[in-house]
JSON list of C-alpha atoms in Angstrom, two decimals:
[
{"chain": "J", "resi": 613, "resn": "UNK", "atom": "CA", "xyz": [126.21, 90.54, 96.73]},
{"chain": "J", "resi": 614, "resn": "UNK", "atom": "CA", "xyz": [126.16, 94.07, 97.90]},
{"chain": "J", "resi": 615, "resn": "UNK", "atom": "CA", "xyz": [122.83, 96.12, 97.79]},
{"chain": "J", "resi": 616, "resn": "UNK", "atom": "CA", "xyz": [122.51, 99.01, 95.47]},
{"chain": "J", "resi": 617, "resn": "UNK", "atom": "CA", "xyz": [123.19, 102.30, 97.39]},
{"chain": "J", "resi": 618, "resn": "UNK", "atom": "CA", "xyz": [120.44, 104.77, 97.66]},
{"chain": "J", "resi": 619, "resn": "UNK", "atom": "CA", "xyz": [120.65, 107.53, 94.92]},
{"chain": "J", "resi": 620, "resn": "UNK", "atom": "CA", "xyz": [117.36, 109.39, 95.65]},
{"chain": "J", "resi": 621, "resn": "UNK", "atom": "CA", "xyz": [115.96, 110.88, 98.92]},
{"chain": "J", "resi": 622, "resn": "UNK", "atom": "CA", "xyz": [112.52, 109.70, 99.54]},
{"chain": "J", "resi": 623, "resn": "UNK", "atom": "CA", "xyz": [110.16, 112.36, 101.04]},
{"chain": "J", "resi": 624, "resn": "UNK", "atom": "CA", "xyz": [106.55, 111.83, 102.21]},
{"chain": "J", "resi": 625, "resn": "UNK", "atom": "CA", "xyz": [104.06, 114.76, 101.91]},
{"chain": "J", "resi": 626, "resn": "UNK", "atom": "CA", "xyz": [101.84, 115.57, 104.83]},
{"chain": "J", "resi": 627, "resn": "UNK", "atom": "CA", "xyz": [98.96, 114.05, 102.87]},
{"chain": "J", "resi": 628, "resn": "UNK", "atom": "CA", "xyz": [100.95, 110.79, 102.25]},
{"chain": "J", "resi": 629, "resn": "UNK", "atom": "CA", "xyz": [101.86, 110.56, 105.95]},
{"chain": "J", "resi": 630, "resn": "UNK", "atom": "CA", "xyz": [98.15, 110.98, 106.86]},
{"chain": "J", "resi": 631, "resn": "UNK", "atom": "CA", "xyz": [97.33, 108.32, 104.32]},
{"chain": "J", "resi": 632, "resn": "UNK", "atom": "CA", "xyz": [99.63, 105.80, 105.97]},
{"chain": "J", "resi": 633, "resn": "UNK", "atom": "CA", "xyz": [98.23, 106.65, 109.36]},
{"chain": "J", "resi": 634, "resn": "UNK", "atom": "CA", "xyz": [94.72, 106.24, 108.20]},
{"chain": "J", "resi": 635, "resn": "UNK", "atom": "CA", "xyz": [95.44, 102.82, 106.56]},
{"chain": "J", "resi": 636, "resn": "UNK", "atom": "CA", "xyz": [97.17, 101.71, 109.87]},
{"chain": "J", "resi": 637, "resn": "UNK", "atom": "CA", "xyz": [94.29, 102.90, 111.98]},
{"chain": "J", "resi": 638, "resn": "UNK", "atom": "CA", "xyz": [91.67, 101.38, 109.81]},
{"chain": "J", "resi": 639, "resn": "UNK", "atom": "CA", "xyz": [93.32, 97.96, 109.71]},
{"chain": "J", "resi": 640, "resn": "UNK", "atom": "CA", "xyz": [93.95, 98.14, 113.45]},
{"chain": "J", "resi": 641, "resn": "UNK", "atom": "CA", "xyz": [90.22, 98.83, 114.23]},
{"chain": "J", "resi": 642, "resn": "UNK", "atom": "CA", "xyz": [88.84, 96.32, 111.88]},
{"chain": "J", "resi": 643, "resn": "UNK", "atom": "CA", "xyz": [91.24, 93.56, 111.96]},
{"chain": "J", "resi": 644, "resn": "UNK", "atom": "CA", "xyz": [94.19, 93.76, 114.50]},
{"chain": "J", "resi": 645, "resn": "UNK", "atom": "CA", "xyz": [97.21, 95.90, 115.44]},
{"chain": "J", "resi": 646, "resn": "UNK", "atom": "CA", "xyz": [99.68, 93.27, 114.50]},
{"chain": "J", "resi": 647, "resn": "UNK", "atom": "CA", "xyz": [98.23, 93.00, 110.90]},
{"chain": "J", "resi": 648, "resn": "UNK", "atom": "CA", "xyz": [98.11, 96.96, 110.78]},
{"chain": "J", "resi": 649, "resn": "UNK", "atom": "CA", "xyz": [101.84, 97.05, 111.74]},
{"chain": "J", "resi": 650, "resn": "UNK", "atom": "CA", "xyz": [102.73, 94.39, 109.17]},
{"chain": "J", "resi": 651, "resn": "UNK", "atom": "CA", "xyz": [100.89, 96.29, 106.42]},
{"chain": "J", "resi": 652, "resn": "UNK", "atom": "CA", "xyz": [102.59, 99.53, 107.33]},
{"chain": "J", "resi": 653, "resn": "UNK", "atom": "CA", "xyz": [105.99, 97.99, 107.50]},
{"chain": "J", "resi": 654, "resn": "UNK", "atom": "CA", "xyz": [105.55, 96.62, 103.98]},
{"chain": "J", "resi": 655, "resn": "UNK", "atom": "CA", "xyz": [104.18, 99.93, 102.60]},
{"chain": "J", "resi": 656, "resn": "UNK", "atom": "CA", "xyz": [107.24, 101.72, 104.05]},
{"chain": "J", "resi": 657, "resn": "UNK", "atom": "CA", "xyz": [109.41, 99.14, 102.50]},
{"chain": "J", "resi": 658, "resn": "UNK", "atom": "CA", "xyz": [107.92, 99.68, 99.09]},
{"chain": "J", "resi": 659, "resn": "UNK", "atom": "CA", "xyz": [108.22, 103.49, 99.55]},
{"chain": "J", "resi": 660, "resn": "UNK", "atom": "CA", "xyz": [111.81, 103.12, 100.68]},
{"chain": "J", "resi": 661, "resn": "UNK", "atom": "CA", "xyz": [112.73, 100.88, 97.79]},
{"chain": "J", "resi": 662, "resn": "UNK", "atom": "CA", "xyz": [112.12, 103.87, 95.60]},
{"chain": "J", "resi": 663, "resn": "UNK", "atom": "CA", "xyz": [115.35, 105.30, 96.78]},
{"chain": "J", "resi": 664, "resn": "UNK", "atom": "CA", "xyz": [117.19, 103.00, 94.44]},
{"chain": "J", "resi": 665, "resn": "UNK", "atom": "CA", "xyz": [115.07, 102.76, 91.25]},
{"chain": "J", "resi": 666, "resn": "UNK", "atom": "CA", "xyz": [112.22, 105.22, 91.22]},
{"chain": "J", "resi": 667, "resn": "UNK", "atom": "CA", "xyz": [112.01, 105.15, 87.33]},
{"chain": "J", "resi": 668, "resn": "UNK", "atom": "CA", "xyz": [110.67, 101.59, 87.44]},
{"chain": "J", "resi": 669, "resn": "UNK", "atom": "CA", "xyz": [107.30, 102.75, 88.49]},
{"chain": "J", "resi": 670, "resn": "UNK", "atom": "CA", "xyz": [104.43, 102.82, 85.92]},
{"chain": "J", "resi": 671, "resn": "UNK", "atom": "CA", "xyz": [102.38, 105.74, 85.05]},
{"chain": "J", "resi": 672, "resn": "UNK", "atom": "CA", "xyz": [98.93, 105.80, 86.58]},
{"chain": "J", "resi": 673, "resn": "UNK", "atom": "CA", "xyz": [96.46, 105.07, 83.96]},
{"chain": "J", "resi": 674, "resn": "UNK", "atom": "CA", "xyz": [94.00, 107.70, 85.42]},
{"chain": "J", "resi": 675, "resn": "UNK", "atom": "CA", "xyz": [96.55, 110.39, 84.82]},
{"chain": "J", "resi": 676, "resn": "UNK", "atom": "CA", "xyz": [97.79, 109.16, 81.46]},
{"chain": "J", "resi": 677, "resn": "UNK", "atom": "CA", "xyz": [94.11, 109.46, 80.26]},
{"chain": "J", "resi": 678, "resn": "UNK", "atom": "CA", "xyz": [94.50, 113.16, 81.06]},
{"chain": "J", "resi": 679, "resn": "UNK", "atom": "CA", "xyz": [97.86, 113.48, 79.36]},
{"chain": "J", "resi": 680, "resn": "UNK", "atom": "CA", "xyz": [99.75, 113.76, 82.65]},
{"chain": "J", "resi": 681, "resn": "UNK", "atom": "CA", "xyz": [103.05, 111.86, 82.77]},
{"chain": "J", "resi": 682, "resn": "UNK", "atom": "CA", "xyz": [104.89, 113.47, 85.68]},
{"chain": "J", "resi": 683, "resn": "UNK", "atom": "CA", "xyz": [103.67, 111.09, 88.33]},
{"chain": "J", "resi": 684, "resn": "UNK", "atom": "CA", "xyz": [104.58, 107.42, 88.64]},
{"chain": "J", "resi": 685, "resn": "UNK", "atom": "CA", "xyz": [103.17, 104.58, 90.85]},
{"chain": "J", "resi": 686, "resn": "UNK", "atom": "CA", "xyz": [104.31, 101.45, 92.67]},
{"chain": "J", "resi": 687, "resn": "UNK", "atom": "CA", "xyz": [102.17, 99.26, 94.84]},
{"chain": "J", "resi": 688, "resn": "UNK", "atom": "CA", "xyz": [101.81, 96.84, 97.64]},
{"chain": "J", "resi": 689, "resn": "UNK", "atom": "CA", "xyz": [98.52, 95.27, 96.74]},
{"chain": "J", "resi": 690, "resn": "UNK", "atom": "CA", "xyz": [95.84, 96.53, 97.02]},
{"chain": "J", "resi": 691, "resn": "UNK", "atom": "CA", "xyz": [97.63, 99.90, 97.97]},
{"chain": "J", "resi": 692, "resn": "UNK", "atom": "CA", "xyz": [99.02, 102.24, 95.37]},
{"chain": "J", "resi": 693, "resn": "UNK", "atom": "CA", "xyz": [101.78, 104.70, 96.12]},
{"chain": "J", "resi": 694, "resn": "UNK", "atom": "CA", "xyz": [101.76, 107.77, 93.84]},
{"chain": "J", "resi": 695, "resn": "UNK", "atom": "CA", "xyz": [104.96, 109.68, 93.54]},
{"chain": "J", "resi": 696, "resn": "UNK", "atom": "CA", "xyz": [107.04, 112.11, 91.52]},
{"chain": "J", "resi": 697, "resn": "UNK", "atom": "CA", "xyz": [110.76, 112.08, 90.76]},
{"chain": "J", "resi": 698, "resn": "UNK", "atom": "CA", "xyz": [112.11, 115.65, 91.14]},
{"chain": "J", "resi": 699, "resn": "UNK", "atom": "CA", "xyz": [115.90, 115.87, 90.69]},
{"chain": "J", "resi": 700, "resn": "UNK", "atom": "CA", "xyz": [117.35, 113.51, 93.08]},
{"chain": "J", "resi": 701, "resn": "UNK", "atom": "CA", "xyz": [114.23, 113.43, 95.33]},
{"chain": "J", "resi": 702, "resn": "UNK", "atom": "CA", "xyz": [111.33, 111.05, 95.08]},
{"chain": "J", "resi": 703, "resn": "UNK", "atom": "CA", "xyz": [108.24, 112.80, 96.61]},
{"chain": "J", "resi": 704, "resn": "UNK", "atom": "CA", "xyz": [105.36, 110.67, 97.79]},
{"chain": "J", "resi": 705, "resn": "UNK", "atom": "CA", "xyz": [102.01, 112.29, 97.22]},
{"chain": "J", "resi": 706, "resn": "UNK", "atom": "CA", "xyz": [99.42, 109.63, 97.80]},
{"chain": "J", "resi": 707, "resn": "UNK", "atom": "CA", "xyz": [99.08, 106.15, 99.41]},
{"chain": "J", "resi": 708, "resn": "UNK", "atom": "CA", "xyz": [95.61, 104.78, 98.77]},
{"chain": "J", "resi": 709, "resn": "UNK", "atom": "CA", "xyz": [93.62, 101.52, 98.39]},
{"chain": "J", "resi": 710, "resn": "UNK", "atom": "CA", "xyz": [93.62, 100.89, 94.73]},
{"chain": "J", "resi": 711, "resn": "UNK", "atom": "CA", "xyz": [89.87, 99.59, 94.87]},
{"chain": "J", "resi": 712, "resn": "UNK", "atom": "CA", "xyz": [88.82, 103.11, 95.43]},
{"chain": "J", "resi": 713, "resn": "UNK", "atom": "CA", "xyz": [87.68, 105.42, 92.78]},
{"chain": "J", "resi": 714, "resn": "UNK", "atom": "CA", "xyz": [91.25, 106.49, 92.08]},
{"chain": "J", "resi": 715, "resn": "UNK", "atom": "CA", "xyz": [90.23, 108.96, 89.34]},
{"chain": "J", "resi": 716, "resn": "UNK", "atom": "CA", "xyz": [88.51, 111.12, 92.05]},
{"chain": "J", "resi": 717, "resn": "UNK", "atom": "CA", "xyz": [91.28, 110.55, 94.63]},
{"chain": "J", "resi": 718, "resn": "UNK", "atom": "CA", "xyz": [93.94, 111.56, 92.26]},
{"chain": "J", "resi": 719, "resn": "UNK", "atom": "CA", "xyz": [91.95, 114.52, 91.01]},
{"chain": "J", "resi": 720, "resn": "UNK", "atom": "CA", "xyz": [91.42, 115.85, 94.47]},
{"chain": "J", "resi": 721, "resn": "UNK", "atom": "CA", "xyz": [94.96, 115.25, 95.82]},
{"chain": "J", "resi": 722, "resn": "UNK", "atom": "CA", "xyz": [97.10, 115.98, 92.77]},
{"chain": "J", "resi": 723, "resn": "UNK", "atom": "CA", "xyz": [95.12, 118.28, 90.59]},
{"chain": "J", "resi": 724, "resn": "UNK", "atom": "CA", "xyz": [93.25, 120.20, 93.35]},
{"chain": "J", "resi": 725, "resn": "UNK", "atom": "CA", "xyz": [89.84, 119.53, 91.85]}
]
């Protein structure tokens, strides 16, 4: 069975790139580099899978509560990837540990609060 060809171009914002780097650094420091590499690979795989079916992601409940439906999310537990589909592009805005206060994280990153 052939894989579905990519229809969308996936782009990481500078903030999302920094998020991935910070996650990797944290795991490497408090666990080991091999586990940090593994988590980073799986997060990048989750991000890249959005090139095929970005609409499958759910709306973040924290944003729905504010009436905002332009962002979606996918996850690699416990990490959440927040993105937006713009034309034929998927723009990744945030990669964060979902156990954090996501309301505050989303407000700062996406709403500039």
